Tab-separated table of C-alpha atoms and ligand atoms in Angstrom:
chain	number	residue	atom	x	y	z
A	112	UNK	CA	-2.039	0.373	1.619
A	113	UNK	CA	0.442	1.324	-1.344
A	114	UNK	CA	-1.436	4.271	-1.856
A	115	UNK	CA	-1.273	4.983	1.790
A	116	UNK	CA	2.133	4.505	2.528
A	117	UNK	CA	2.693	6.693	-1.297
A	118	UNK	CA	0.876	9.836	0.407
A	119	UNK	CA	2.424	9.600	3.728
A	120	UNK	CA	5.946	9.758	1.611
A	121	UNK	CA	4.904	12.536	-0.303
A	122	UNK	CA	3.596	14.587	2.343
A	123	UNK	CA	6.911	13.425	4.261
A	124	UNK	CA	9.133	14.503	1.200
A	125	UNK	CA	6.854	17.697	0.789
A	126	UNK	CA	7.381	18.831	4.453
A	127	UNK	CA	11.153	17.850	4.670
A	128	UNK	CA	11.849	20.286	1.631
A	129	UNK	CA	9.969	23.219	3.400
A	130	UNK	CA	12.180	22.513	6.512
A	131	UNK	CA	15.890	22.218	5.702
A	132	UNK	CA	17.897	22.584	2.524
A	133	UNK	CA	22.115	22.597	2.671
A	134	UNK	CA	21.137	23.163	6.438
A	135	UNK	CA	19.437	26.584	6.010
A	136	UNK	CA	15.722	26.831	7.294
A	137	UNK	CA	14.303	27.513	4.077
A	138	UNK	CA	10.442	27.852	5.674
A	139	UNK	CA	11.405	31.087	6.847
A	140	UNK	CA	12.318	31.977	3.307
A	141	UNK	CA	10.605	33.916	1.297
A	142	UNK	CA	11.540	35.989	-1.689
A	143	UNK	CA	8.784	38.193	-1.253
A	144	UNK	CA	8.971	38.661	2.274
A	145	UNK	CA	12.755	39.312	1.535
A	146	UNK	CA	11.710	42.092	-0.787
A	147	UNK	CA	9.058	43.426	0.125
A	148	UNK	CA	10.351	47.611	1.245
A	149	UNK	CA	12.279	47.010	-2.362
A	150	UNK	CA	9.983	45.876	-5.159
A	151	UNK	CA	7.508	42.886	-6.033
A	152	UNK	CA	8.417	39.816	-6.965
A	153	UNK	CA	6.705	37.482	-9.410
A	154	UNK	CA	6.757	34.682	-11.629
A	155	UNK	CA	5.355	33.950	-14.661
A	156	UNK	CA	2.558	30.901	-14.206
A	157	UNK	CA	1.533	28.706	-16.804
A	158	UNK	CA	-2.248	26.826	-16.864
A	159	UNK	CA	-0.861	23.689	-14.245
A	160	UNK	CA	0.324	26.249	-11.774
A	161	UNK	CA	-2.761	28.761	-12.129
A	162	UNK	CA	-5.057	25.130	-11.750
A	163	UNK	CA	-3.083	24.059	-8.366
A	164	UNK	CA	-2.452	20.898	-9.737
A	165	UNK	CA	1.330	20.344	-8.058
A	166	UNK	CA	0.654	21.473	-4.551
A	167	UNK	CA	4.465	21.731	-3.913
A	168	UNK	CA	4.941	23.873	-6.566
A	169	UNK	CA	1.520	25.660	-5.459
A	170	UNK	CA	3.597	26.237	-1.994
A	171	UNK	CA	6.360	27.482	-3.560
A	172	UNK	CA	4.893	29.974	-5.799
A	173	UNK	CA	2.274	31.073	-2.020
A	174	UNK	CA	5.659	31.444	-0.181
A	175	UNK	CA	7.639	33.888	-2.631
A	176	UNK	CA	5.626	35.772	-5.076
A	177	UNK	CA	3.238	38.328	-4.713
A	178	UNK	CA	2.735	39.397	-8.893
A	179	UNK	CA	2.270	36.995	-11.504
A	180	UNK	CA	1.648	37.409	-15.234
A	181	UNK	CA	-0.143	34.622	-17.337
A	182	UNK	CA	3.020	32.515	-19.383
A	183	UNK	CA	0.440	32.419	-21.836
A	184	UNK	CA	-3.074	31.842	-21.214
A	185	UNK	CA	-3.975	36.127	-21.990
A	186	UNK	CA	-2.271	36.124	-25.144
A	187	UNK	CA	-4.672	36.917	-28.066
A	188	UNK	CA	-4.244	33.778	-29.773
A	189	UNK	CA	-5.734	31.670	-26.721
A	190	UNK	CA	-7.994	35.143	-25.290
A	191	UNK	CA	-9.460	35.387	-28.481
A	192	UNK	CA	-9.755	32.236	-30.881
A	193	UNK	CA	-12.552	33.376	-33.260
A	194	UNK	CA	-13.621	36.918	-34.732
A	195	UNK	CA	-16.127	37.483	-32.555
A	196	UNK	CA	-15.564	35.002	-29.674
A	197	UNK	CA	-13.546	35.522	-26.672
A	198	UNK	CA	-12.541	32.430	-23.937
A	199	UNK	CA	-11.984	34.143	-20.628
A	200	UNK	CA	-12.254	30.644	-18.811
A	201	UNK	CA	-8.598	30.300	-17.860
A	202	UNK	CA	-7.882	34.139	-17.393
A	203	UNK	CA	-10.467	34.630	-14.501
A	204	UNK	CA	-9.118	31.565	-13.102
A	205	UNK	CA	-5.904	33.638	-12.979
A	206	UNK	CA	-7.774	36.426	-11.383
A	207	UNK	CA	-9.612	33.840	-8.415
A	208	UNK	CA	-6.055	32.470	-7.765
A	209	UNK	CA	-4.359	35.772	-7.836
A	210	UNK	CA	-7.363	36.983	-5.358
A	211	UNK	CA	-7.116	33.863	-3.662
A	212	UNK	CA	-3.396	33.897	-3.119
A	213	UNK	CA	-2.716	38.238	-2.463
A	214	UNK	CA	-0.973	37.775	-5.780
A	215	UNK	CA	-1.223	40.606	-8.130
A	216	UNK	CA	-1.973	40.142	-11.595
A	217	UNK	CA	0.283	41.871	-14.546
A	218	UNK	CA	-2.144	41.242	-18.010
A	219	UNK	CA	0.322	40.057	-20.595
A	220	UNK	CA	-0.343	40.901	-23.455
A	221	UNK	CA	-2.809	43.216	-25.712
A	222	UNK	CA	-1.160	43.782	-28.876
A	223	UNK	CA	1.875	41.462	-29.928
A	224	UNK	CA	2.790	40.110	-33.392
A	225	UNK	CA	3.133	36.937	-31.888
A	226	UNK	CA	0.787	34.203	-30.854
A	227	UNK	CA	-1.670	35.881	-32.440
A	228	UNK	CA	-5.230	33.743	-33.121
A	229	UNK	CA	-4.998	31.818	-37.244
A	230	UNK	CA	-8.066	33.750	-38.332
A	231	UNK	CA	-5.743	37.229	-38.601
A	232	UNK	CA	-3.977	35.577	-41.536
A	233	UNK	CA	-6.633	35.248	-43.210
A	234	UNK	CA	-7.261	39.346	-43.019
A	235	UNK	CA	-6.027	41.546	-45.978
A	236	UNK	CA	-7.827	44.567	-45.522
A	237	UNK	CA	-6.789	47.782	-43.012
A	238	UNK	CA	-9.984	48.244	-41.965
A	239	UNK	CA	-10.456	44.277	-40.680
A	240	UNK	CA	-7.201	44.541	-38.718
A	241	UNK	CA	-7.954	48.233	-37.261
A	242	UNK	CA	-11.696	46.660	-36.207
A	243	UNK	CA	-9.586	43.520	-34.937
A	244	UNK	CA	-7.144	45.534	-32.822
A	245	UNK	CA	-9.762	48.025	-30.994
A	246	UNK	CA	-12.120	45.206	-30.402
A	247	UNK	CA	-9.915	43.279	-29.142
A	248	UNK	CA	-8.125	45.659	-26.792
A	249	UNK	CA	-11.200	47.314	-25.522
A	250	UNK	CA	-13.483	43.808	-24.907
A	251	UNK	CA	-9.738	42.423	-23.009
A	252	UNK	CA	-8.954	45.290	-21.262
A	253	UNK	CA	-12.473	46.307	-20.553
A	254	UNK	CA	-13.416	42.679	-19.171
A	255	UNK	CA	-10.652	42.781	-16.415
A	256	UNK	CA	-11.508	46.157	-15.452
A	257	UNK	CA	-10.592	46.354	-11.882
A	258	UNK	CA	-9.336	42.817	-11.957
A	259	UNK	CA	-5.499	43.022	-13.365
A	260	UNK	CA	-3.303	45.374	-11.549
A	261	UNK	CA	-1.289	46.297	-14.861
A	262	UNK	CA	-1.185	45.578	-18.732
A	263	UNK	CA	1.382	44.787	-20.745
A	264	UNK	CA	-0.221	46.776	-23.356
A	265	UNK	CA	2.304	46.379	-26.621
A	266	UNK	CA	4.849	43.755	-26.252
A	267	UNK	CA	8.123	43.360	-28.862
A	268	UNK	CA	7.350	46.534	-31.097
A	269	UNK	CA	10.631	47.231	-31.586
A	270	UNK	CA	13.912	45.448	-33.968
A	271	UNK	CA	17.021	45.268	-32.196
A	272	UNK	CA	18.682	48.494	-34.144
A	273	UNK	CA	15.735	50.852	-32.560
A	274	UNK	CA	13.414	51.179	-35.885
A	275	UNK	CA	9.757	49.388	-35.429
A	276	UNK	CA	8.993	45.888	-36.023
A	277	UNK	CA	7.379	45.188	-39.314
A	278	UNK	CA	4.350	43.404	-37.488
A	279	UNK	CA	1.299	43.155	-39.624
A	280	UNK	CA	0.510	46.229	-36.893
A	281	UNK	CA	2.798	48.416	-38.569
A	282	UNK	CA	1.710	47.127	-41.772
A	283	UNK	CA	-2.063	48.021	-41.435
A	284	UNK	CA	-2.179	51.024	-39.020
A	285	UNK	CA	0.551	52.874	-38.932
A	286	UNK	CA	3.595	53.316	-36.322
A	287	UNK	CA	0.895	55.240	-34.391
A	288	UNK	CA	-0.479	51.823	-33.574
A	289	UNK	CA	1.523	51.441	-30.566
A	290	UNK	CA	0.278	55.012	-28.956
A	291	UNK	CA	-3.199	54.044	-30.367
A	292	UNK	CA	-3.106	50.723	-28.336
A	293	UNK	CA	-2.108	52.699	-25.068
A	294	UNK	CA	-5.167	55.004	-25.461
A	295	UNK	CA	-7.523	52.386	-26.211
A	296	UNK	CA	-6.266	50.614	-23.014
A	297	UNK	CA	-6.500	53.635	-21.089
A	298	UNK	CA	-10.217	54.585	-21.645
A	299	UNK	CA	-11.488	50.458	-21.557
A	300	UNK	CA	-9.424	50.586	-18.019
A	301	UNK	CA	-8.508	53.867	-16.772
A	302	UNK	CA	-7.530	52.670	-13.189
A	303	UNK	CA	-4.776	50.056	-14.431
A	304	UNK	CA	-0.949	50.416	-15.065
A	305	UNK	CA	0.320	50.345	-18.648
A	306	UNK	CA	3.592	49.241	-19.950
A	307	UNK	CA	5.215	48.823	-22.646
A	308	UNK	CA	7.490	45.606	-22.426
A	309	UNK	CA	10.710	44.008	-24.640
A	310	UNK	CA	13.556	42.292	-24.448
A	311	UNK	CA	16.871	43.672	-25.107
A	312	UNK	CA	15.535	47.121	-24.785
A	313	UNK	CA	18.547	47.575	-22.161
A	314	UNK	CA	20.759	47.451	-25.094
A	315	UNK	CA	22.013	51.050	-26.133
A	316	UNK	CA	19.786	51.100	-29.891
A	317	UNK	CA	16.829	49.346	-29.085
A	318	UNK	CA	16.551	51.458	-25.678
A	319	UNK	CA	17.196	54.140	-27.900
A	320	UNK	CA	14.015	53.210	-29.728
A	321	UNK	CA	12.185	52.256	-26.347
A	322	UNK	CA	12.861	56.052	-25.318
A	323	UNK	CA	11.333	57.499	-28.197
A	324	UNK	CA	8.410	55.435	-27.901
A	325	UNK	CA	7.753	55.969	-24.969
A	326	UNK	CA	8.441	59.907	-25.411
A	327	UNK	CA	6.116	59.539	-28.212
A	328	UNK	CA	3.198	58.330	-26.326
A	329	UNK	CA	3.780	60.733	-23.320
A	330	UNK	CA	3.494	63.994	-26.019
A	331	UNK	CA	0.380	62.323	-27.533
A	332	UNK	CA	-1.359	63.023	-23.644
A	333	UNK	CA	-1.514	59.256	-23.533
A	334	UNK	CA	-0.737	57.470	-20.479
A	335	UNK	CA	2.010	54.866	-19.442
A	336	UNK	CA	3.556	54.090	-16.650
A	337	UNK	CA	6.393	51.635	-17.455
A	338	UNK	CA	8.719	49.780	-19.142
A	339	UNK	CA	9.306	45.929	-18.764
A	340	UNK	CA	13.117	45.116	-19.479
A	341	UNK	CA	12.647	41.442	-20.130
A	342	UNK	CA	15.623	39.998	-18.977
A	343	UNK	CA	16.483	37.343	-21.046
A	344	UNK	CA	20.134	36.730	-20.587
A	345	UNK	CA	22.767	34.367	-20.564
A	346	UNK	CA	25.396	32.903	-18.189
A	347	UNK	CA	28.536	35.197	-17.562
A	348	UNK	CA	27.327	37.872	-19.746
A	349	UNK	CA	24.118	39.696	-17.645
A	350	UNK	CA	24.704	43.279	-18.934
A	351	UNK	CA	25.119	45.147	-15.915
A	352	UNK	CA	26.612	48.526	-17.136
A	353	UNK	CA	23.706	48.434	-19.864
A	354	UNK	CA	21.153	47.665	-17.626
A	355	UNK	CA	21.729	50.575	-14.431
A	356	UNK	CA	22.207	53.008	-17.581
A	357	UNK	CA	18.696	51.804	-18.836
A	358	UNK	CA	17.157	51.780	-15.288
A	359	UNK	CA	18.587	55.866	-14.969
A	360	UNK	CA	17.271	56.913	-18.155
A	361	UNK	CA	13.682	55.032	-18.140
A	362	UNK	CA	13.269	56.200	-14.895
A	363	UNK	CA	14.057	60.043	-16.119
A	364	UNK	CA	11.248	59.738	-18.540
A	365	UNK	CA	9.135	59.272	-15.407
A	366	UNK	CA	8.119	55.940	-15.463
A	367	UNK	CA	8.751	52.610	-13.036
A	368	UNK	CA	11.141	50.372	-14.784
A	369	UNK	CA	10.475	46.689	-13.968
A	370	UNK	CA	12.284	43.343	-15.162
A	371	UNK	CA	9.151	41.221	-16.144
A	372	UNK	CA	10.459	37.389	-17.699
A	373	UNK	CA	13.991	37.206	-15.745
A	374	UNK	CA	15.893	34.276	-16.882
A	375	UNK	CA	19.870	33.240	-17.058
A	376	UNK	CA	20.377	31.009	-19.758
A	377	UNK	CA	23.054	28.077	-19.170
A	378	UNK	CA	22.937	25.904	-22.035
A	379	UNK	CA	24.926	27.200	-25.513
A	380	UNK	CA	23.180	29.514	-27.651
A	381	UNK	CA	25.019	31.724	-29.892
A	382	UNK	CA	22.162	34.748	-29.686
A	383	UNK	CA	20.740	36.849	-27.476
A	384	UNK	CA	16.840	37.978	-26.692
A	385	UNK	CA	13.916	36.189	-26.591
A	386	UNK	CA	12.749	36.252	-30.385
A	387	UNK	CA	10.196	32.839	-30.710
A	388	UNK	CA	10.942	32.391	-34.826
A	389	UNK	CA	14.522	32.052	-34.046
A	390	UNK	CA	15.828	28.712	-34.032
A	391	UNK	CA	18.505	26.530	-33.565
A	392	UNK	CA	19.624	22.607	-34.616
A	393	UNK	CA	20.013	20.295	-31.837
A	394	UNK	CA	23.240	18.805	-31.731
A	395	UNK	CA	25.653	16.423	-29.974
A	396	UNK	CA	27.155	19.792	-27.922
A	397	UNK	CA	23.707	21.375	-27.648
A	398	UNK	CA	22.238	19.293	-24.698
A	399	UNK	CA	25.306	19.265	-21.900
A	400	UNK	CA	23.854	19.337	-18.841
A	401	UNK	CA	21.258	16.389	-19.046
A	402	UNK	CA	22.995	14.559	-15.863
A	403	UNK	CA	23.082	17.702	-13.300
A	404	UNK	CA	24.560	20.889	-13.786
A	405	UNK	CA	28.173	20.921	-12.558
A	406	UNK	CA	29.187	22.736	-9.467
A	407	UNK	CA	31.115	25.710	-10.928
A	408	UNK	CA	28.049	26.950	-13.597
A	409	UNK	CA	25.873	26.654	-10.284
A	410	UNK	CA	28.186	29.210	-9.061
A	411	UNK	CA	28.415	30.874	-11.785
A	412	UNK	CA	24.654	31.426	-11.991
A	413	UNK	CA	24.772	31.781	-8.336
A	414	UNK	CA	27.039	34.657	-8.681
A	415	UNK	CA	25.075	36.116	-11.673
A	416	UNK	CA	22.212	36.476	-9.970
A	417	UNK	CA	23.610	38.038	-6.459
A	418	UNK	CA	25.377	40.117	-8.893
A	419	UNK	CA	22.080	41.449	-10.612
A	420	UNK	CA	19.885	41.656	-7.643
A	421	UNK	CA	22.772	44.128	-6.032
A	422	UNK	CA	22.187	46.078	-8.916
A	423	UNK	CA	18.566	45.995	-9.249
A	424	UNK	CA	18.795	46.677	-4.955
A	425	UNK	CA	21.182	49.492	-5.610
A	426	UNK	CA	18.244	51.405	-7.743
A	427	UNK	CA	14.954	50.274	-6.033
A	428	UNK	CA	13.487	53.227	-5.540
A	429	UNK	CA	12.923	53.219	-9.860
A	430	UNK	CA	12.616	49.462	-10.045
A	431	UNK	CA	9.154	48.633	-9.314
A	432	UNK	CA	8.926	44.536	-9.807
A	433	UNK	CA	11.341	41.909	-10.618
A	434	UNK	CA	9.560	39.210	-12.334
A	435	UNK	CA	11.070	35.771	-13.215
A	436	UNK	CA	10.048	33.726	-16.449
A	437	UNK	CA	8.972	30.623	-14.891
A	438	UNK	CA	8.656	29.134	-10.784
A	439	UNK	CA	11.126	26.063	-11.282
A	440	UNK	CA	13.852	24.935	-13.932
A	441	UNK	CA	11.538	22.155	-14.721
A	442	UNK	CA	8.508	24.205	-16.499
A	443	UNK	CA	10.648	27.108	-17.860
A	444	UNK	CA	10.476	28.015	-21.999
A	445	UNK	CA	13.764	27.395	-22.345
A	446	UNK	CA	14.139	23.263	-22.352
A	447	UNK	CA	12.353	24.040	-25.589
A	448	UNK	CA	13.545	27.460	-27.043
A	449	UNK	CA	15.917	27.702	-29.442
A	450	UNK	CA	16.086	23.778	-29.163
A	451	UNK	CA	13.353	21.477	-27.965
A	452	UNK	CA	13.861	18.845	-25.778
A	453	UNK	CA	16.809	20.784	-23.565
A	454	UNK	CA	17.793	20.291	-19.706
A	455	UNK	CA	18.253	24.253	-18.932
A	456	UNK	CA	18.675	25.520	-15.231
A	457	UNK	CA	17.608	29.140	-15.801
A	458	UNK	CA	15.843	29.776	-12.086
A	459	UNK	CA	16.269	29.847	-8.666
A	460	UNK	CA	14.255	26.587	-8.123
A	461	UNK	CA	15.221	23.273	-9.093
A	462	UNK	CA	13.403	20.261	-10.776
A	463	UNK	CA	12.686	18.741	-7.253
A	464	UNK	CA	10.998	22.491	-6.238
A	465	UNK	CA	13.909	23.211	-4.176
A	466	UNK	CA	15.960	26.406	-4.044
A	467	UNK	CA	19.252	26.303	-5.462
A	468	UNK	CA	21.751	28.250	-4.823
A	469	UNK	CA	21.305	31.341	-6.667
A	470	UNK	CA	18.418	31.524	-3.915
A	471	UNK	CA	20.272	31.533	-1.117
A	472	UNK	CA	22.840	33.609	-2.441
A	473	UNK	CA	19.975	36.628	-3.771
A	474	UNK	CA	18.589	36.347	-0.480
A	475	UNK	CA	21.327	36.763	1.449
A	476	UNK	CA	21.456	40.016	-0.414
A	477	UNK	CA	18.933	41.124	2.385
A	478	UNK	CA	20.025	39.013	5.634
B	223	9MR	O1	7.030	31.267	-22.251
B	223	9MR	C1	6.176	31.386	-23.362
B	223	9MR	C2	6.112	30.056	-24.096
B	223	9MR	O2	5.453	29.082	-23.308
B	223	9MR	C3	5.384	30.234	-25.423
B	223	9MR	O3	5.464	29.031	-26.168
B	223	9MR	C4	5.999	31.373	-26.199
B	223	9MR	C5	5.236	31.524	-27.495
B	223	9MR	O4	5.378	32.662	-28.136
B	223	9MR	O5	5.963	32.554	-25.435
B	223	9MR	C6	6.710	32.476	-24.270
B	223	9MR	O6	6.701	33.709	-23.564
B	223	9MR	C7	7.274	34.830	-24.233
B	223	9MR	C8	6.599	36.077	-23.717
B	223	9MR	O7	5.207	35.971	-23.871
B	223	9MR	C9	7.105	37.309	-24.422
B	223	9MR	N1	8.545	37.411	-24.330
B	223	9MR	C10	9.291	36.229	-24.708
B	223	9MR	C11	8.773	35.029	-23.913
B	223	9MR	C12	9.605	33.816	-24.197
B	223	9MR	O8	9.431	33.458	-25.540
């Protein structure tokens, strides 16, 4: 009978918060539907979501977004645990639910210096690591042949002043790694977009850098066809100017510009980007916002986001796909990034799965 009465109340709660929210019909809503003569919209998913196992969250992700990349469950470290064995359990389930769903998928990621599998610490020698990197990108991108829409192919190559990344990459092969990765991808899947993603690549040096790559891979005869402006940023500060000048010149290299892990941070952080080694103490100031976020950061993020979206409207025909980092404030990275443990409010859906107002107020954008 408890159990009973339990179900009814969830399926009661469940239908209530696709009806009405603040008195706005939010079953007609749908970001996707919104956007749809503009540009995709997606979400990153994490291993719960891609497994359906919060069916209001399952709804909510159905309803809005029609591209998804994997949060993590592509990344070499997880794709690729041993020398010579691969684990493509949880990707294809990505695929299925992406073919189940109409959701694109956007493969994230081939080559990063990050989350990379234990045994390439163990590897000294150039030869090792060049076997290691063209194995790896031609058994990945070769197995979802036909499967993934698009790669992130090389994610984070650059530093923030433009000059490449010291990855062991760069150590071992070269800088011609990063055009060598794009070639590789584009013979294992010749059908498949290929970008080249980052974050704070809309700032004036590092896009700097991000042009030259990209220039660099073009006048090799290699192929890409974007780049991913993360879209990490922070409360009161989205860099608008920076970001329309990096959507015009992208685009002038002829290729789609996309923002592909959209997030407004609202908890302090004295940084900018997205870089995973930095890190920050927790203290008595660091965790405000455990009790609710107050009314005027709500409209502050609110007004961020309508602000952005204008922006990112104002240039669709170059911005292919907006892509937040995460479906609702309770799953997303940053509780636990550059702090564990936070209360952060970075999306446009809540910790109950219901839209907040930044939602409304992006949406309205188009009604
Ligand atoms: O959101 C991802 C988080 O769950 C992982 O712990 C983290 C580990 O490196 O990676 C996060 O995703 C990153 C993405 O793959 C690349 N850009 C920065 C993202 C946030 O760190």
């Amino acid at each position: 009978m408890k159990i009973k009465t339990f179900i009814l109340l969830g399926w009661g709660v469940l239908l209530f918060s696709n009806f009405t929210y603040q008195g706005q019909d939010s079953e007609a809503l749908s970001l996707k539907e919104a956007f749809k003569n503009d540009f995709a919209i997606g979400t990153a998913l994490n291993s719960w979501q891609i497994e359906e196992r919060n069916p209001a969250v399952n709804e909510l992700i159905i309803q809005n977004f029609n591209v998804a990349t994997p949060e993590n469950v592509m990344k070499s470290a997880l794709l690729h645990p041993k020398w010579d064995t691969y684990d493509f359990r949880m990707g294809d389930k990505l695929v299925e639910y992406g073919n189940k769903h109409h959701i694109k998928i956007n493969g994230h990621t081939l080559i990063w210096h990050s989350q990379l599998p234990a045994f390439i610490r163990q590897i000294q020698s150039k030869d090792s690591i060049r076997t290691f990197f063209t194995d790896h990108i031609k058994t990945v991108a070769g197995h979802y042949k036909g499967q993934v829409f698009s790669w992130d192919v090389v994610n984070e190559a650059l530093n923030e002043d433009g000059t490449l990344r010291n990855s062991v990459f760069l150590q071992k092969l070269g800088e011609d790694y990063i055009t060598e990765a794009f070639r590789l991808a584009q013979e294992a899947t010749p059908n498949t977009e290929l970008y080249y993603n980052d974050y704070n690549n809309e700032q004036p040096a590092k896009r700097a850098g991000c042009i030259n790559l990209v220039k660099k891979i073009k006048n090799a005869g290699v192929r890409i066809d974007g780049v991913g402006i993360q879209g990490h940023w922070h409360l009161g500060k989205v860099p608008l100017k920076d970001i329309e000048e990096s959507i015009l010149q992208y685009s002038a290299l002829g290729v789609k510009v996309m923002i592909t892990e959209l997030d407004i941070e609202v908890l302090p952080r004295n940084f900018q980007g997205a870089d995973v080694n930095q890190r920050l103490a927790n203290t008595s100031e660091s965790n405000p916002y455990t009790n609710g976020l107050p009314d005027t950061v709500q409209q502050q993020l609110a007004n961020d986001y309508e602000a952005l979206f204008k922006l990112l409207l104002k240039h669709k025909d170059k911005v292919s796909r907006v892509t937040f980092w995460g479906v609702t404030d309770a799953d997303s990275w940053l509780n636990n990034w550059p702090i564990r443990g936070r209360t952060n409010y970075p999306l446009l859906f809540d910790r109950n799965n219901q839209p907040k107002p930044a939602y409304f107020k992006v949406i309205g954008l188009k009604q």
